Every structure is written in structure tokens, then in C-alpha cells.
mmCIF file of C-alpha atoms in Angstrom:
data_model
loop_
_atom_site.group_PDB
_atom_site.id
_atom_site.type_symbol
_atom_site.label_atom_id
_atom_site.label_comp_id
_atom_site.label_asym_id
_atom_site.label_seq_id
_atom_site.Cartn_x
_atom_site.Cartn_y
_atom_site.Cartn_z
ATOM 1 C CA ASP A 1 -31.822 -55.847 53.235
ATOM 2 C CA ALA A 2 -30.556 -59.191 52.867
ATOM 3 C CA GLY A 3 -33.282 -60.855 55.348
ATOM 4 C CA ILE A 4 -31.430 -59.334 58.046
ATOM 5 C CA THR A 5 -33.786 -57.913 61.144
ATOM 6 C CA GLN A 6 -33.103 -56.109 64.451
ATOM 7 C CA SER A 7 -35.383 -56.337 67.171
ATOM 8 C CA PRO A 8 -36.381 -53.831 69.264
ATOM 9 C CA ARG A 9 -35.618 -50.855 66.713
ATOM 10 C CA HIS A 10 -35.715 -48.444 70.064
ATOM 11 C CA LYS A 11 -35.700 -48.777 73.419
ATOM 12 C CA VAL A 12 -35.616 -47.058 76.378
ATOM 13 C CA THR A 13 -34.353 -48.686 79.686
ATOM 14 C CA GLU A 14 -33.181 -48.379 83.157
ATOM 15 C CA THR A 15 -30.151 -48.266 84.532
ATOM 16 C CA GLY A 16 -29.331 -51.776 86.294
ATOM 17 C CA THR A 17 -32.100 -53.311 84.025
ATOM 18 C CA PRO A 18 -31.451 -56.320 81.660
ATOM 19 C CA VAL A 19 -31.538 -56.050 78.053
ATOM 20 C CA THR A 20 -31.899 -58.179 75.234
ATOM 21 C CA LEU A 21 -31.657 -57.407 71.074
ATOM 22 C CA ARG A 22 -32.341 -59.353 68.907
ATOM 23 C CA CYS A 23 -30.781 -60.182 65.210
ATOM 24 C CA HIS A 24 -32.502 -62.523 63.143
ATOM 25 C CA GLN A 25 -31.422 -63.769 59.441
ATOM 26 C CA THR A 26 -32.929 -65.690 56.771
ATOM 27 C CA GLU A 27 -29.734 -65.840 54.919
ATOM 28 C CA ASN A 28 -28.236 -69.134 56.676
ATOM 29 C CA HIS A 29 -24.910 -67.070 56.637
ATOM 30 C CA ARG A 30 -22.476 -67.957 58.554
ATOM 31 C CA TYR A 31 -20.968 -65.120 60.569
ATOM 32 C CA MET A 32 -22.871 -62.692 62.719
ATOM 33 C CA TYR A 33 -21.414 -59.560 64.327
ATOM 34 C CA TRP A 34 -22.853 -56.865 67.032
ATOM 35 C CA TYR A 35 -21.306 -53.258 66.583
ATOM 36 C CA ARG A 36 -22.282 -50.315 68.473
ATOM 37 C CA GLN A 37 -21.867 -46.658 66.978
ATOM 38 C CA ASP A 38 -21.079 -43.750 69.011
ATOM 39 C CA PRO A 39 -20.269 -40.212 68.212
ATOM 40 C CA GLY A 40 -16.550 -39.623 67.538
ATOM 41 C CA HIS A 41 -16.214 -44.026 67.940
ATOM 42 C CA GLY A 42 -17.757 -45.380 64.747
ATOM 43 C CA LEU A 43 -18.199 -48.894 64.706
ATOM 44 C CA ARG A 44 -16.711 -51.012 67.135
ATOM 45 C CA LEU A 45 -16.853 -54.634 67.353
ATOM 46 C CA ILE A 46 -19.344 -56.318 70.680
ATOM 47 C CA HIS A 47 -19.147 -59.631 70.473
ATOM 48 C CA TYR A 48 -19.338 -62.189 67.003
ATOM 49 C CA SER A 49 -20.291 -65.197 65.882
ATOM 50 C CA TYR A 50 -18.616 -68.048 63.404
ATOM 51 C CA GLY A 51 -21.261 -70.366 63.634
ATOM 52 C CA VAL A 52 -23.626 -72.008 66.169
ATOM 53 C CA LYS A 53 -23.197 -72.022 69.740
ATOM 54 C CA ASP A 54 -19.271 -70.318 68.217
ATOM 55 C CA THR A 55 -19.027 -66.699 69.783
ATOM 56 C CA ASP A 56 -16.094 -64.566 70.561
ATOM 57 C CA LYS A 57 -15.076 -61.301 72.169
ATOM 58 C CA GLY A 58 -14.943 -57.867 70.517
ATOM 59 C CA GLU A 59 -13.359 -55.048 71.191
ATOM 60 C CA VAL A 60 -15.319 -53.408 73.288
ATOM 61 C CA SER A 61 -17.397 -56.580 74.939
ATOM 62 C CA ASP A 62 -17.057 -55.519 78.948
ATOM 63 C CA GLY A 63 -20.925 -55.796 80.074
ATOM 64 C CA TYR A 64 -22.012 -57.622 77.329
ATOM 65 C CA SER A 65 -23.075 -61.325 75.927
ATOM 66 C CA VAL A 66 -24.105 -63.113 73.456
ATOM 67 C CA SER A 67 -26.139 -66.696 72.270
ATOM 68 C CA ARG A 68 -26.441 -68.236 69.277
ATOM 69 C CA SER A 69 -28.775 -71.042 69.937
ATOM 70 C CA LYS A 70 -29.797 -71.547 65.840
ATOM 71 C CA THR A 71 -27.947 -70.051 63.288
ATOM 72 C CA GLU A 72 -30.705 -67.533 62.282
ATOM 73 C CA ASP A 73 -30.728 -65.976 65.594
ATOM 74 C CA PHE A 74 -27.651 -63.622 67.914
ATOM 75 C CA LEU A 75 -28.824 -62.074 70.820
ATOM 76 C CA LEU A 76 -26.868 -59.423 72.434
ATOM 77 C CA THR A 77 -27.798 -59.416 76.547
ATOM 78 C CA LEU A 78 -26.823 -56.365 78.669
ATOM 79 C CA GLU A 79 -26.960 -58.051 82.002
ATOM 80 C CA SER A 80 -27.181 -54.750 83.894
ATOM 81 C CA ALA A 81 -27.157 -51.641 81.524
ATOM 82 C CA THR A 82 -25.635 -48.314 82.313
ATOM 83 C CA SER A 83 -25.945 -45.235 80.643
ATOM 84 C CA SER A 84 -22.562 -45.959 79.289
ATOM 85 C CA GLN A 85 -24.244 -48.311 77.073
ATOM 86 C CA THR A 86 -26.736 -45.917 75.497
ATOM 87 C CA SER A 87 -25.973 -46.366 71.777
ATOM 88 C CA VAL A 88 -26.776 -47.483 68.339
ATOM 89 C CA TYR A 89 -26.295 -51.413 68.109
ATOM 90 C CA PHE A 90 -25.964 -52.805 64.844
ATOM 91 C CA CYS A 91 -25.888 -56.938 63.613
ATOM 92 C CA ALA A 92 -24.420 -57.586 60.654
ATOM 93 C CA LEU A 93 -23.902 -61.063 58.922
ATOM 94 C CA ARG A 94 -21.222 -62.409 56.656
ATOM 95 C CA GLY A 95 -21.355 -65.817 54.461
ATOM 96 C CA GLY A 96 -17.651 -65.893 54.539
ATOM 97 C CA SER A 97 -14.332 -64.176 55.154
ATOM 98 C CA LYS A 98 -13.791 -62.867 52.015
ATOM 99 C CA GLY A 99 -17.492 -61.333 51.372
ATOM 100 C CA GLU A 100 -18.907 -58.389 52.535
ATOM 101 C CA ALA A 101 -20.930 -57.905 55.722
ATOM 102 C CA PHE A 102 -24.884 -56.898 55.664
ATOM 103 C CA PHE A 103 -26.295 -54.383 58.453
ATOM 104 C CA GLY A 104 -29.527 -54.326 59.941
ATOM 105 C CA GLN A 105 -31.196 -51.374 60.529
ATOM 106 C CA GLY A 106 -29.931 -50.671 63.747
ATOM 107 C CA THR A 107 -31.196 -50.640 67.399
ATOM 108 C CA ARG A 108 -31.216 -47.055 69.403
ATOM 109 C CA LEU A 109 -30.922 -48.411 72.886
ATOM 110 C CA THR A 110 -31.413 -45.316 75.247
ATOM 111 C CA VAL A 111 -30.218 -46.361 79.461
ATOM 112 C CA VAL A 112 -31.865 -42.988 81.981
ATOM 113 C CA GLY B 1 -33.175 -42.684 62.695
ATOM 114 C CA GLU B 2 -30.291 -43.812 63.914
ATOM 115 C CA SER B 3 -27.889 -40.886 63.685
ATOM 116 C CA VAL B 4 -23.845 -40.872 62.699
ATOM 117 C CA GLY B 5 -21.084 -39.923 64.343
ATOM 118 C CA LEU B 6 -20.676 -35.693 65.188
ATOM 119 C CA HIS B 7 -17.216 -35.403 65.245
ATOM 120 C CA LEU B 8 -16.068 -36.831 62.065
ATOM 121 C CA PRO B 9 -13.237 -35.995 59.750
ATOM 122 C CA THR B 10 -15.513 -33.649 56.726
ATOM 123 C CA LEU B 11 -14.014 -33.384 53.162
ATOM 124 C CA SER B 12 -16.083 -31.226 51.620
ATOM 125 C CA VAL B 13 -16.477 -31.224 47.774
ATOM 126 C CA GLN B 14 -18.331 -29.328 44.685
ATOM 127 C CA GLU B 15 -20.901 -31.645 42.342
ATOM 128 C CA GLY B 16 -18.997 -33.055 39.542
ATOM 129 C CA ASP B 17 -15.903 -32.962 41.259
ATOM 130 C CA ASN B 18 -13.931 -36.236 41.987
ATOM 131 C CA SER B 19 -13.571 -37.010 45.987
ATOM 132 C CA ILE B 20 -10.679 -39.235 47.728
ATOM 133 C CA ILE B 21 -11.435 -40.616 50.668
ATOM 134 C CA ASN B 22 -8.946 -41.900 52.811
ATOM 135 C CA CYS B 23 -8.100 -44.877 55.557
ATOM 136 C CA ALA B 24 -5.347 -46.051 57.385
ATOM 137 C CA TYR B 25 -5.866 -49.626 58.878
ATOM 138 C CA SER B 26 -3.973 -51.237 61.974
ATOM 139 C CA ASN B 27 -3.022 -54.882 61.169
ATOM 140 C CA SER B 28 -0.691 -56.019 58.287
ATOM 141 C CA ALA B 29 -1.561 -59.445 58.457
ATOM 142 C CA SER B 30 -5.372 -57.664 57.424
ATOM 143 C CA ASP B 31 -6.211 -59.593 53.855
ATOM 144 C CA TYR B 32 -9.798 -58.050 52.498
ATOM 145 C CA PHE B 33 -10.898 -54.678 53.226
ATOM 146 C CA ILE B 34 -14.084 -53.214 52.362
ATOM 147 C CA TRP B 35 -15.598 -49.397 51.927
ATOM 148 C CA TYR B 36 -18.985 -48.638 53.364
ATOM 149 C CA LYS B 37 -21.209 -45.953 52.974
ATOM 150 C CA GLN B 38 -23.346 -44.716 55.878
ATOM 151 C CA GLU B 39 -26.410 -42.576 55.232
ATOM 152 C CA SER B 40 -28.488 -40.945 58.049
ATOM 153 C CA GLY B 41 -30.636 -43.113 59.777
ATOM 154 C CA LYS B 42 -29.572 -46.223 57.981
ATOM 155 C CA GLY B 43 -27.182 -49.135 58.445
ATOM 156 C CA PRO B 44 -23.738 -49.309 56.432
ATOM 157 C CA GLN B 45 -24.193 -50.421 52.960
ATOM 158 C CA PHE B 46 -21.285 -51.998 51.014
ATOM 159 C CA ILE B 47 -19.448 -49.995 48.195
ATOM 160 C CA ILE B 48 -16.523 -51.963 47.135
ATOM 161 C CA ASP B 49 -14.192 -54.583 48.292
ATOM 162 C CA ILE B 50 -10.589 -55.832 47.403
ATOM 163 C CA ARG B 51 -8.500 -58.170 48.778
ATOM 164 C CA SER B 52 -4.900 -58.169 50.027
ATOM 165 C CA ASN B 53 -3.383 -59.568 46.633
ATOM 166 C CA MET B 54 -5.033 -56.554 44.560
ATOM 167 C CA ASP B 55 -3.704 -52.603 44.434
ATOM 168 C CA LYS B 56 -6.619 -51.676 42.610
ATOM 169 C CA ARG B 57 -10.117 -52.240 41.916
ATOM 170 C CA GLN B 58 -12.886 -50.150 40.321
ATOM 171 C CA GLY B 59 -16.561 -49.932 40.232
ATOM 172 C CA GLN B 60 -19.043 -48.245 39.038
ATOM 173 C CA ARG B 61 -17.740 -44.603 39.600
ATOM 174 C CA VAL B 62 -15.559 -45.580 42.610
ATOM 175 C CA THR B 63 -12.102 -46.922 42.916
ATOM 176 C CA VAL B 64 -10.213 -48.660 45.450
ATOM 177 C CA LEU B 65 -6.647 -48.215 45.879
ATOM 178 C CA LEU B 66 -4.305 -50.304 48.403
ATOM 179 C CA ASN B 67 -1.168 -49.432 49.238
ATOM 180 C CA LYS B 68 0.152 -52.361 51.903
ATOM 181 C CA THR B 69 3.677 -50.862 52.657
ATOM 182 C CA VAL B 70 2.314 -47.803 54.383
ATOM 183 C CA LYS B 71 -1.505 -49.598 55.184
ATOM 184 C CA HIS B 72 -3.616 -47.141 53.442
ATOM 185 C CA LEU B 73 -6.381 -47.648 51.815
ATOM 186 C CA SER B 74 -8.163 -44.871 49.283
ATOM 187 C CA LEU B 75 -11.756 -44.672 48.106
ATOM 188 C CA GLN B 76 -12.374 -42.618 44.746
ATOM 189 C CA ILE B 77 -15.691 -41.456 43.365
ATOM 190 C CA ALA B 78 -15.875 -40.290 40.084
ATOM 191 C CA ALA B 79 -18.118 -37.111 39.169
ATOM 192 C CA THR B 80 -19.587 -36.877 42.956
ATOM 193 C CA GLN B 81 -23.140 -36.603 42.949
ATOM 194 C CA PRO B 82 -25.922 -35.248 45.886
ATOM 195 C CA GLY B 83 -26.831 -38.155 46.447
ATOM 196 C CA ASP B 84 -22.955 -39.590 47.743
ATOM 197 C CA SER B 85 -23.300 -37.182 50.363
ATOM 198 C CA ALA B 86 -22.961 -39.569 53.430
ATOM 199 C CA VAL B 87 -20.462 -41.184 56.358
ATOM 200 C CA TYR B 88 -17.777 -43.720 54.676
ATOM 201 C CA PHE B 89 -15.931 -46.341 56.341
ATOM 202 C CA CYS B 90 -13.251 -48.567 55.786
ATOM 203 C CA ALA B 91 -13.319 -52.264 57.105
ATOM 204 C CA GLU B 92 -10.032 -54.589 57.291
ATOM 205 C CA ASN B 93 -10.959 -58.408 57.890
ATOM 206 C CA LEU B 94 -8.470 -59.830 60.233
ATOM 207 C CA GLY B 95 -7.858 -63.317 58.927
ATOM 208 C CA ALA B 96 -7.784 -66.080 61.388
ATOM 209 C CA GLY B 97 -10.789 -64.671 63.307
ATOM 210 C CA ASN B 98 -13.159 -63.395 61.054
ATOM 211 C CA MET B 99 -13.583 -60.152 63.368
ATOM 212 C CA LEU B 100 -14.240 -56.806 60.904
ATOM 213 C CA THR B 101 -13.005 -54.018 62.401
ATOM 214 C CA PHE B 102 -14.015 -50.606 61.168
ATOM 215 C CA GLY B 103 -12.287 -47.187 60.750
ATOM 216 C CA GLY B 104 -13.487 -44.006 62.056
ATOM 217 C CA GLY B 105 -15.111 -42.621 59.328
ATOM 218 C CA THR B 106 -15.341 -40.173 57.119
ATOM 219 C CA ARG B 107 -17.967 -37.533 56.069
ATOM 220 C CA LEU B 108 -18.782 -36.812 52.551
ATOM 221 C CA MET B 109 -20.677 -33.265 51.948
ATOM 222 C CA VAL B 110 -21.324 -32.155 48.278
ATOM 223 C CA LYS B 111 -21.924 -29.059 47.390
ATOM 224 C CA PRO B 112 -24.457 -28.447 44.356
#
């Protein structure tokens, strides 16, 4: 899958706990994205990165933070998980603005 | 695996017929568009793309049409097969920030 790995693949956590999802690439692509996918909403952009330490917010960024300290890793953190953040999270990467985005297999997060 | 939305518009076609999936995009400044296919339990997979300076692009059994006047994209699948059953998303690239924004998706069901 284009050298992109998400971890963990599944996680159950309690409300109020911090959670970090990891996206790792081996492609040296510049752009990386975090999306969430929920019934009735399709894929919604949370945050994205256009280089090391360069990140920006997407349409549903509240309650999430990201970090990219090196090209290959893009971390998504839920500082204090809420039940509304139960979702499937997808990481994607692109080499440029006119190229396709490659997606990871997704992480199913359940907040109880 | 990860599930896709349960309340998506659905297109049901007979095996062997042609399918047309439509998408309205939001930003007249978008300069690049992609169609993705998502099967149950998997991340979205690239089908075909088109740049804003084009009206039509053909791939193997698929054609994408772009009408910038009304901000509309369509994906045509020729001789639809059972393996084409999936959820289909269009995505638009908002040039300057390289944000890739997705539409809500359409579920394609192919009847044998």
C-alpha cells in the first residue's frame, strides 16, 4: 500500500484519556494528511502537513493536534478523547499537489 | 474491517451496464480532481484523475468528465462488473494549500 503504515489498527480507549495515532511512510512524500470517516459524512480532513514541522488545520481540527518531526512520521493526538471522536481514521500521503493521494488501511478508534 | 458510511446515495446497476456516478465540487479555484474507490474494510484507492485544464480523461473502462461551468464531475464505468461494487468518492485539490477535500460518496451496487 504505497509504503504507508498506520498504527495501531484498532484501539479502544476511555473518555478523557490521551491517544496518539501514528502514520509512517517509506516514500519520502512531502504531503501527509489525517482524515476521519464517519457514516453520513464521508472523509473529512482533520490536519495536514506540507513538510517537516509544517502543518495546517483541516475542516474538523478541534480536539486534535498533529506533529511531524521527521518526513516519515505524522502523528495525530487526541489530547482528551471524547465519544464524538469514535471514528475510523485514515492517513494519506502525496508527493505533490497534482498527484494522487495514497491511503493507509485505517485505524478504528472507539472511545467509551 | 473498517466500515464505510451507511447512509450514502446508492446507485444500483445491472452487471454489464454502464454506470455514471456524479459529484458536485465546491470551489471554483480547485485545479485538480481525483476519483477514489473504497471497498469494505479498506482505504480509498485511486481510480483516475483530471486537471482543471481538461474536460475529459479516459482510463481502462473508466472516463472522468469535468464541467467547470457548473462545478460538476462524473465518473463513467463501462461494462460494470461485480468487482466494481464499492463506495466512490470524488476529491478536489484546493491549489494553494494542497488540501484534498472529499465529497460525500456514492455506493455502487452491481446486480448479477
